[in-house]
Amino acid sequence: MIRVALPTSAAAIPRSISTSASETISKNQEEEIRRIWRKAEAVCFDVDSTVCQDEGIDELAAYLGVGEAVANVTRTAMNGNARFRDALAARLQVMKPNNQQLEQFVNITKPKLTVGIRELVGRLHARGTHVYLVSGGFRRLILPVAELLGIEKSRIYANEILFDKQGNYHGFDTSELTSDSGSKEVSLIKSSNKAKNFFAIQTGKPAVIALLKKKFQYKTVVMVGDGATDAEAAPPADAFIGFGGNVVREGVKARAKWYVTDFDVLRKDLEHDDSDDE
């Protein structure tokens, strides 16, 4: 009797090899991001849906009684792929908060910090790591967050709502780096006064990172956040860590070489001794 070996599925072997190779590459990429995380000199956190559980602009809109209207504007802007600055302007135009309303909202609203962020920031501070809050939200809403986390006001990069002399809404400061998105380049102009102030020409979270690296000579900066504007910050950030503890955005998850849903994962990873891998 002649035994004839049946052919193995041609597709089966390549799929197995490809999957194994892909998993290995993915694991190596994650480990590289972990190593960068552990040696970061500065860490920049997004605020809305990252450091905080909610979206500040949505909460403010609801307080003003225009929550649904602002949500509709947001959906329309996103579907049309509007640039961040245009979408922000459209939402603010619907809200038009005056100074008194903004202050009242801040006074009655307690920041809803994401579980584990206090401990993580505390651990980073104990290591001597500089922590920044980099947000497309509003500075007035983020100041209480920074205070709770022990982060210096000077380490907040966010947007500023403008008011006229009567305290009425008068637009927003378009000179803020976070008032737009997309630019990875930043040019610095040093003023002639003794304070040696720096002025950035470009905008977006990538430009914030570039500014920090040029101004403070950080060798390693990490960006942590849930959104596309966070993911686009690397480079110039040396690493981007996607966060899905409050909301999972599949596009961001796909772009992140390391994606976590619990801040304890990041905190515990700081205890890892890289020398053990050598």
mmCIF file of C-alpha atoms in Angstrom:
data_model
loop_
_atom_site.group_PDB
_atom_site.id
_atom_site.type_symbol
_atom_site.label_atom_id
_atom_site.label_comp_id
_atom_site.label_asym_id
_atom_site.label_seq_id
_atom_site.Cartn_x
_atom_site.Cartn_y
_atom_site.Cartn_z
ATOM 1 C CA MET A 1 0.000 0.000 0.000
ATOM 2 C CA ILE A 2 1.289 3.382 -0.958
ATOM 3 C CA ARG A 3 0.612 6.078 1.626
ATOM 4 C CA VAL A 4 0.115 9.512 0.183
ATOM 5 C CA ALA A 5 0.500 12.431 2.576
ATOM 6 C CA LEU A 6 -2.322 14.888 2.207
ATOM 7 C CA PRO A 7 -1.067 18.446 1.603
ATOM 8 C CA THR A 8 -1.310 20.844 4.490
ATOM 9 C CA SER A 9 -3.363 23.936 3.824
ATOM 10 C CA ALA A 10 -1.083 26.383 2.042
ATOM 11 C CA ALA A 11 -2.588 29.292 3.870
ATOM 12 C CA ALA A 12 -2.348 27.745 7.321
ATOM 13 C CA ILE A 13 1.415 27.853 7.730
ATOM 14 C CA PRO A 14 1.990 31.403 6.478
ATOM 15 C CA ARG A 15 -0.824 32.668 8.709
ATOM 16 C CA SER A 16 0.698 30.999 11.729
ATOM 17 C CA ILE A 17 4.155 32.356 10.992
ATOM 18 C CA SER A 18 2.816 35.822 10.189
ATOM 19 C CA THR A 19 0.780 36.007 13.373
ATOM 20 C CA SER A 20 3.725 34.882 15.455
ATOM 21 C CA ALA A 21 6.042 37.418 13.846
ATOM 22 C CA SER A 22 3.454 40.187 14.233
ATOM 23 C CA GLU A 23 2.969 39.390 17.902
ATOM 24 C CA THR A 24 6.735 39.396 18.444
ATOM 25 C CA ILE A 25 7.137 42.775 16.752
ATOM 26 C CA SER A 26 4.215 44.197 18.731
ATOM 27 C CA LYS A 27 5.645 42.883 21.992
ATOM 28 C CA ASN A 28 9.068 44.331 21.208
ATOM 29 C CA GLN A 29 7.537 47.703 20.349
ATOM 30 C CA GLU A 30 5.590 47.767 23.603
ATOM 31 C CA GLU A 31 8.682 46.873 25.609
ATOM 32 C CA GLU A 32 10.591 49.697 23.944
ATOM 33 C CA ILE A 33 7.835 52.159 24.923
ATOM 34 C CA ARG A 34 7.955 50.775 28.462
ATOM 35 C CA ARG A 35 11.697 51.420 28.647
ATOM 36 C CA ILE A 36 11.199 54.998 27.451
ATOM 37 C CA TRP A 37 8.396 55.447 30.009
ATOM 38 C CA ARG A 38 10.633 54.348 32.866
ATOM 39 C CA LYS A 39 13.356 56.849 32.011
ATOM 40 C CA ALA A 40 11.114 59.802 31.060
ATOM 41 C CA GLU A 41 12.299 63.175 32.308
ATOM 42 C CA ALA A 42 8.892 64.707 31.592
ATOM 43 C CA VAL A 43 5.432 63.217 31.158
ATOM 44 C CA CYS A 44 2.564 65.091 29.504
ATOM 45 C CA PHE A 45 -0.990 63.989 30.258
ATOM 46 C CA ASP A 46 -4.098 64.849 28.322
ATOM 47 C CA VAL A 47 -6.887 65.928 30.684
ATOM 48 C CA ASP A 48 -10.373 65.205 29.312
ATOM 49 C CA SER A 49 -11.175 61.453 29.388
ATOM 50 C CA THR A 50 -7.619 60.787 30.576
ATOM 51 C CA VAL A 51 -6.682 62.527 33.827
ATOM 52 C CA CYS A 52 -10.387 63.270 34.314
ATOM 53 C CA GLN A 53 -13.234 60.862 33.648
ATOM 54 C CA ASP A 54 -15.306 63.357 31.689
ATOM 55 C CA GLU A 55 -14.989 66.002 28.981
ATOM 56 C CA GLY A 56 -14.835 69.472 30.537
ATOM 57 C CA ILE A 57 -16.367 71.295 27.576
ATOM 58 C CA ASP A 58 -19.351 68.910 27.541
ATOM 59 C CA GLU A 59 -19.923 69.385 31.263
ATOM 60 C CA LEU A 60 -19.760 73.167 30.903
ATOM 61 C CA ALA A 61 -22.174 73.035 27.957
ATOM 62 C CA ALA A 62 -24.628 70.971 29.994
ATOM 63 C CA TYR A 63 -24.389 73.479 32.851
ATOM 64 C CA LEU A 64 -25.187 76.277 30.401
ATOM 65 C CA GLY A 65 -28.201 74.342 29.107
ATOM 66 C CA VAL A 66 -26.795 73.779 25.598
ATOM 67 C CA GLY A 67 -25.370 70.295 26.029
ATOM 68 C CA GLU A 68 -27.247 68.680 23.144
ATOM 69 C CA ALA A 69 -26.646 71.624 20.812
ATOM 70 C CA VAL A 70 -22.901 71.493 21.468
ATOM 71 C CA ALA A 71 -22.909 67.707 21.009
ATOM 72 C CA ASN A 72 -24.544 68.175 17.596
ATOM 73 C CA VAL A 73 -21.920 70.740 16.607
ATOM 74 C CA THR A 74 -19.183 68.356 17.733
ATOM 75 C CA ARG A 75 -20.621 65.471 15.692
ATOM 76 C CA THR A 76 -20.971 67.670 12.613
ATOM 77 C CA ALA A 77 -17.385 68.918 12.960
ATOM 78 C CA MET A 78 -15.980 65.426 13.412
ATOM 79 C CA ASN A 79 -17.928 64.004 10.461
ATOM 80 C CA GLY A 80 -16.581 66.771 8.289
ATOM 81 C CA ASN A 81 -13.031 66.290 9.573
ATOM 82 C CA ALA A 82 -12.889 69.909 10.693
ATOM 83 C CA ARG A 83 -9.626 71.153 12.156
ATOM 84 C CA PHE A 84 -9.586 71.345 15.926
ATOM 85 C CA ARG A 85 -9.571 75.155 16.077
ATOM 86 C CA ASP A 86 -12.666 75.440 13.876
ATOM 87 C CA ALA A 87 -14.520 72.825 15.921
ATOM 88 C CA LEU A 88 -13.584 74.586 19.162
ATOM 89 C CA ALA A 89 -14.751 77.932 17.792
ATOM 90 C CA ALA A 90 -18.065 76.444 16.664
ATOM 91 C CA ARG A 91 -18.759 74.909 20.074
ATOM 92 C CA LEU A 92 -17.856 78.065 21.946
ATOM 93 C CA GLN A 93 -20.061 80.110 19.631
ATOM 94 C CA VAL A 94 -23.024 78.009 20.752
ATOM 95 C CA MET A 95 -22.035 78.191 24.425
ATOM 96 C CA LYS A 96 -20.865 81.802 24.702
ATOM 97 C CA PRO A 97 -20.125 81.503 28.427
ATOM 98 C CA ASN A 98 -19.655 84.759 30.284
ATOM 99 C CA ASN A 99 -17.030 85.141 32.985
ATOM 100 C CA GLN A 100 -19.531 84.867 35.834
ATOM 101 C CA GLN A 101 -20.998 81.622 34.480
ATOM 102 C CA LEU A 102 -17.553 80.114 34.058
ATOM 103 C CA GLU A 103 -16.546 81.000 37.611
ATOM 104 C CA GLN A 104 -19.814 79.661 39.022
ATOM 105 C CA PHE A 105 -19.342 76.394 37.157
ATOM 106 C CA VAL A 106 -15.799 75.997 38.461
ATOM 107 C CA ASN A 107 -16.882 76.779 42.017
ATOM 108 C CA ILE A 108 -19.664 74.187 42.119
ATOM 109 C CA THR A 109 -17.958 71.463 40.108
ATOM 110 C CA LYS A 110 -15.402 69.105 41.610
ATOM 111 C CA PRO A 111 -12.986 67.475 39.132
ATOM 112 C CA LYS A 112 -13.788 63.805 38.510
ATOM 113 C CA LEU A 113 -10.287 62.382 38.606
ATOM 114 C CA THR A 114 -9.680 59.044 36.950
ATOM 115 C CA VAL A 115 -8.945 56.233 39.391
ATOM 116 C CA GLY A 116 -5.217 55.842 39.972
ATOM 117 C CA ILE A 117 -4.072 59.187 38.562
ATOM 118 C CA ARG A 118 -3.277 60.684 41.995
ATOM 119 C CA GLU A 119 -1.017 57.771 42.853
ATOM 120 C CA LEU A 120 0.646 57.783 39.445
ATOM 121 C CA VAL A 121 1.409 61.499 39.468
ATOM 122 C CA GLY A 122 2.622 61.211 43.055
ATOM 123 C CA ARG A 123 5.004 58.412 42.043
ATOM 124 C CA LEU A 124 6.308 60.419 39.092
ATOM 125 C CA HIS A 125 6.915 63.446 41.294
ATOM 126 C CA ALA A 126 8.750 61.264 43.819
ATOM 127 C CA ARG A 127 11.056 60.135 40.995
ATOM 128 C CA GLY A 128 11.789 63.747 40.045
ATOM 129 C CA THR A 129 9.823 63.487 36.791
ATOM 130 C CA HIS A 130 8.229 66.719 35.612
ATOM 131 C CA VAL A 131 4.494 66.319 34.999
ATOM 132 C CA TYR A 132 2.519 68.508 32.579
ATOM 133 C CA LEU A 133 -1.160 68.785 31.714
ATOM 134 C CA VAL A 134 -1.532 69.372 27.970
ATOM 135 C CA SER A 135 -5.129 69.850 26.894
ATOM 136 C CA GLY A 136 -7.378 71.242 24.221
ATOM 137 C CA GLY A 137 -9.725 72.156 27.071
ATOM 138 C CA PHE A 138 -9.887 75.344 29.085
ATOM 139 C CA ARG A 139 -7.235 76.421 31.573
ATOM 140 C CA ARG A 140 -9.801 77.723 34.081
ATOM 141 C CA LEU A 141 -11.338 74.238 34.282
ATOM 142 C CA ILE A 142 -7.946 72.552 34.552
ATOM 143 C CA LEU A 143 -6.483 74.693 37.337
ATOM 144 C CA PRO A 144 -8.462 72.817 40.052
ATOM 145 C CA VAL A 145 -7.251 69.520 38.554
ATOM 146 C CA ALA A 146 -3.637 70.647 38.724
ATOM 147 C CA GLU A 147 -4.121 71.765 42.318
ATOM 148 C CA LEU A 148 -5.492 68.365 43.347
ATOM 149 C CA LEU A 149 -2.531 66.632 41.714
ATOM 150 C CA GLY A 150 0.150 68.986 42.990
ATOM 151 C CA ILE A 151 1.105 70.130 39.487
ATOM 152 C CA GLU A 152 2.485 73.644 39.081
ATOM 153 C CA LYS A 153 0.297 76.125 37.195
ATOM 154 C CA SER A 154 3.200 76.861 34.884
ATOM 155 C CA ARG A 155 3.016 73.248 33.697
ATOM 156 C CA ILE A 156 -0.463 73.611 32.257
ATOM 157 C CA TYR A 157 -0.822 74.040 28.496
ATOM 158 C CA ALA A 158 -4.471 74.654 27.637
ATOM 159 C CA ASN A 159 -6.869 77.124 26.060
ATOM 160 C CA GLU A 160 -7.977 80.493 27.384
ATOM 161 C CA ILE A 161 -11.504 81.857 26.978
ATOM 162 C CA LEU A 162 -11.548 85.616 26.427
ATOM 163 C CA PHE A 163 -14.054 88.100 27.851
ATOM 164 C CA ASP A 164 -14.740 91.760 27.158
ATOM 165 C CA LYS A 165 -14.755 94.477 29.823
ATOM 166 C CA GLN A 166 -18.309 93.568 30.791
ATOM 167 C CA GLY A 167 -17.344 89.925 31.264
ATOM 168 C CA ASN A 168 -19.135 88.706 28.143
ATOM 169 C CA TYR A 169 -17.713 85.986 25.888
ATOM 170 C CA HIS A 170 -15.238 87.414 23.415
ATOM 171 C CA GLY A 171 -13.664 84.405 21.718
ATOM 172 C CA PHE A 172 -10.598 82.429 22.721
ATOM 173 C CA ASP A 173 -6.866 82.992 22.599
ATOM 174 C CA THR A 174 -5.629 81.563 19.290
ATOM 175 C CA SER A 175 -2.017 82.136 20.334
ATOM 176 C CA GLU A 176 -2.265 79.199 22.745
ATOM 177 C CA LEU A 177 -0.410 76.179 21.379
ATOM 178 C CA THR A 178 -3.308 73.862 22.167
ATOM 179 C CA SER A 179 -5.868 75.977 20.289
ATOM 180 C CA ASP A 180 -5.159 73.933 17.163
ATOM 181 C CA SER A 181 -3.670 70.611 16.163
ATOM 182 C CA GLY A 182 -1.294 69.051 13.709
ATOM 183 C CA SER A 183 1.996 70.951 13.749
ATOM 184 C CA LYS A 184 5.138 69.092 14.766
ATOM 185 C CA GLU A 185 7.489 72.005 14.217
ATOM 186 C CA VAL A 186 8.116 74.887 16.570
ATOM 187 C CA SER A 187 10.245 77.973 16.180
ATOM 188 C CA LEU A 188 11.404 79.878 19.232
ATOM 189 C CA ILE A 189 11.989 83.590 19.488
ATOM 190 C CA LYS A 190 13.816 84.739 22.607
ATOM 191 C CA SER A 191 12.789 88.164 23.805
ATOM 192 C CA SER A 192 15.364 90.851 24.454
ATOM 193 C CA ASN A 193 14.396 91.308 28.104
ATOM 194 C CA LYS A 194 16.199 89.642 30.975
ATOM 195 C CA ALA A 195 13.332 87.220 31.623
ATOM 196 C CA LYS A 196 14.347 85.350 28.479
ATOM 197 C CA ASN A 197 10.769 84.551 27.487
ATOM 198 C CA PHE A 198 10.153 82.148 24.636
ATOM 199 C CA PHE A 199 7.426 82.461 22.041
ATOM 200 C CA ALA A 200 6.291 79.518 19.955
ATOM 201 C CA ILE A 201 5.250 80.064 16.346
ATOM 202 C CA GLN A 202 3.485 76.773 15.593
ATOM 203 C CA THR A 203 0.553 75.117 17.358
ATOM 204 C CA GLY A 204 -0.805 71.790 18.564
ATOM 205 C CA LYS A 205 0.288 69.234 21.125
ATOM 206 C CA PRO A 206 3.291 68.233 18.988
ATOM 207 C CA ALA A 207 4.474 71.844 19.216
ATOM 208 C CA VAL A 208 4.005 71.820 23.005
ATOM 209 C CA ILE A 209 6.306 68.813 23.245
ATOM 210 C CA ALA A 210 8.818 70.415 20.893
ATOM 211 C CA LEU A 211 8.734 73.613 22.945
ATOM 212 C CA LEU A 212 9.359 71.758 26.197
ATOM 213 C CA LYS A 213 12.264 69.817 24.724
ATOM 214 C CA LYS A 214 13.898 72.938 23.314
ATOM 215 C CA LYS A 215 13.233 75.141 26.325
ATOM 216 C CA PHE A 216 14.176 72.683 29.079
ATOM 217 C CA GLN A 217 16.474 70.338 27.164
ATOM 218 C CA TYR A 218 14.500 67.227 28.131
ATOM 219 C CA LYS A 219 16.019 64.155 26.537
ATOM 220 C CA THR A 220 12.946 61.957 27.010
ATOM 221 C CA VAL A 221 9.315 63.124 26.969
ATOM 222 C CA VAL A 222 6.249 60.849 27.006
ATOM 223 C CA MET A 223 2.687 61.771 26.005
ATOM 224 C CA VAL A 224 -0.256 59.920 27.598
ATOM 225 C CA GLY A 225 -3.802 60.366 26.329
ATOM 226 C CA ASP A 226 -6.977 58.977 24.810
ATOM 227 C CA GLY A 227 -7.294 61.000 21.614
ATOM 228 C CA ALA A 228 -5.907 61.510 18.147
ATOM 229 C CA THR A 229 -4.342 64.857 19.081
ATOM 230 C CA ASP A 230 -2.396 62.986 21.775
ATOM 231 C CA ALA A 231 -1.226 60.265 19.414
ATOM 232 C CA GLU A 232 0.014 62.832 16.903
ATOM 233 C CA ALA A 233 2.328 64.314 19.546
ATOM 234 C CA ALA A 234 4.841 61.486 19.012
ATOM 235 C CA PRO A 235 7.151 62.505 17.502
ATOM 236 C CA PRO A 236 8.440 64.884 18.794
ATOM 237 C CA ALA A 237 7.447 63.061 22.000
ATOM 238 C CA ASP A 238 9.721 60.050 22.391
ATOM 239 C CA ALA A 239 6.736 57.823 23.110
ATOM 240 C CA PHE A 240 2.947 57.877 23.101
ATOM 241 C CA ILE A 241 0.978 55.726 25.537
ATOM 242 C CA GLY A 242 -2.682 55.306 24.678
ATOM 243 C CA PHE A 243 -5.152 55.386 27.563
ATOM 244 C CA GLY A 244 -8.581 53.760 27.389
ATOM 245 C CA GLY A 245 -9.686 53.767 31.016
ATOM 246 C CA ASN A 246 -12.628 56.086 30.331
ATOM 247 C CA VAL A 247 -13.287 55.755 26.615
ATOM 248 C CA VAL A 248 -11.713 53.490 24.002
ATOM 249 C CA ARG A 249 -11.100 55.081 20.616
ATOM 250 C CA GLU A 250 -10.215 52.285 18.224
ATOM 251 C CA GLY A 251 -8.219 54.522 15.897
ATOM 252 C CA VAL A 252 -6.027 55.680 18.763
ATOM 253 C CA LYS A 253 -5.701 52.158 20.141
ATOM 254 C CA ALA A 254 -4.460 50.974 16.753
ATOM 255 C CA ARG A 255 -1.796 53.698 16.663
ATOM 256 C CA ALA A 256 -0.536 53.125 20.205
ATOM 257 C CA LYS A 257 2.382 50.725 20.638
ATOM 258 C CA TRP A 258 1.429 50.505 24.303
ATOM 259 C CA TYR A 259 -2.223 50.850 25.265
ATOM 260 C CA VAL A 260 -3.442 50.701 28.867
ATOM 261 C CA THR A 261 -6.826 51.022 30.553
ATOM 262 C CA ASP A 262 -5.600 51.361 34.138
ATOM 263 C CA PHE A 263 -3.138 53.910 35.516
ATOM 264 C CA ASP A 264 -1.932 51.326 38.028
ATOM 265 C CA VAL A 265 -0.291 49.526 35.110
ATOM 266 C CA LEU A 266 1.861 52.577 34.436
ATOM 267 C CA ARG A 267 2.620 53.136 38.111
ATOM 268 C CA LYS A 268 3.658 49.529 38.730
ATOM 269 C CA ASP A 269 5.794 49.482 35.602
ATOM 270 C CA LEU A 270 7.920 52.264 37.100
ATOM 271 C CA GLU A 271 9.137 49.716 39.672
ATOM 272 C CA HIS A 272 10.696 47.574 36.955
ATOM 273 C CA ASP A 273 14.484 47.427 37.029
ATOM 274 C CA ASP A 274 15.817 47.593 33.469
ATOM 275 C CA SER A 275 19.145 46.192 34.619
ATOM 276 C CA ASP A 276 17.413 42.832 35.088
ATOM 277 C CA ASP A 277 16.940 42.654 31.322
ATOM 278 C CA GLU A 278 20.594 43.196 30.523
#
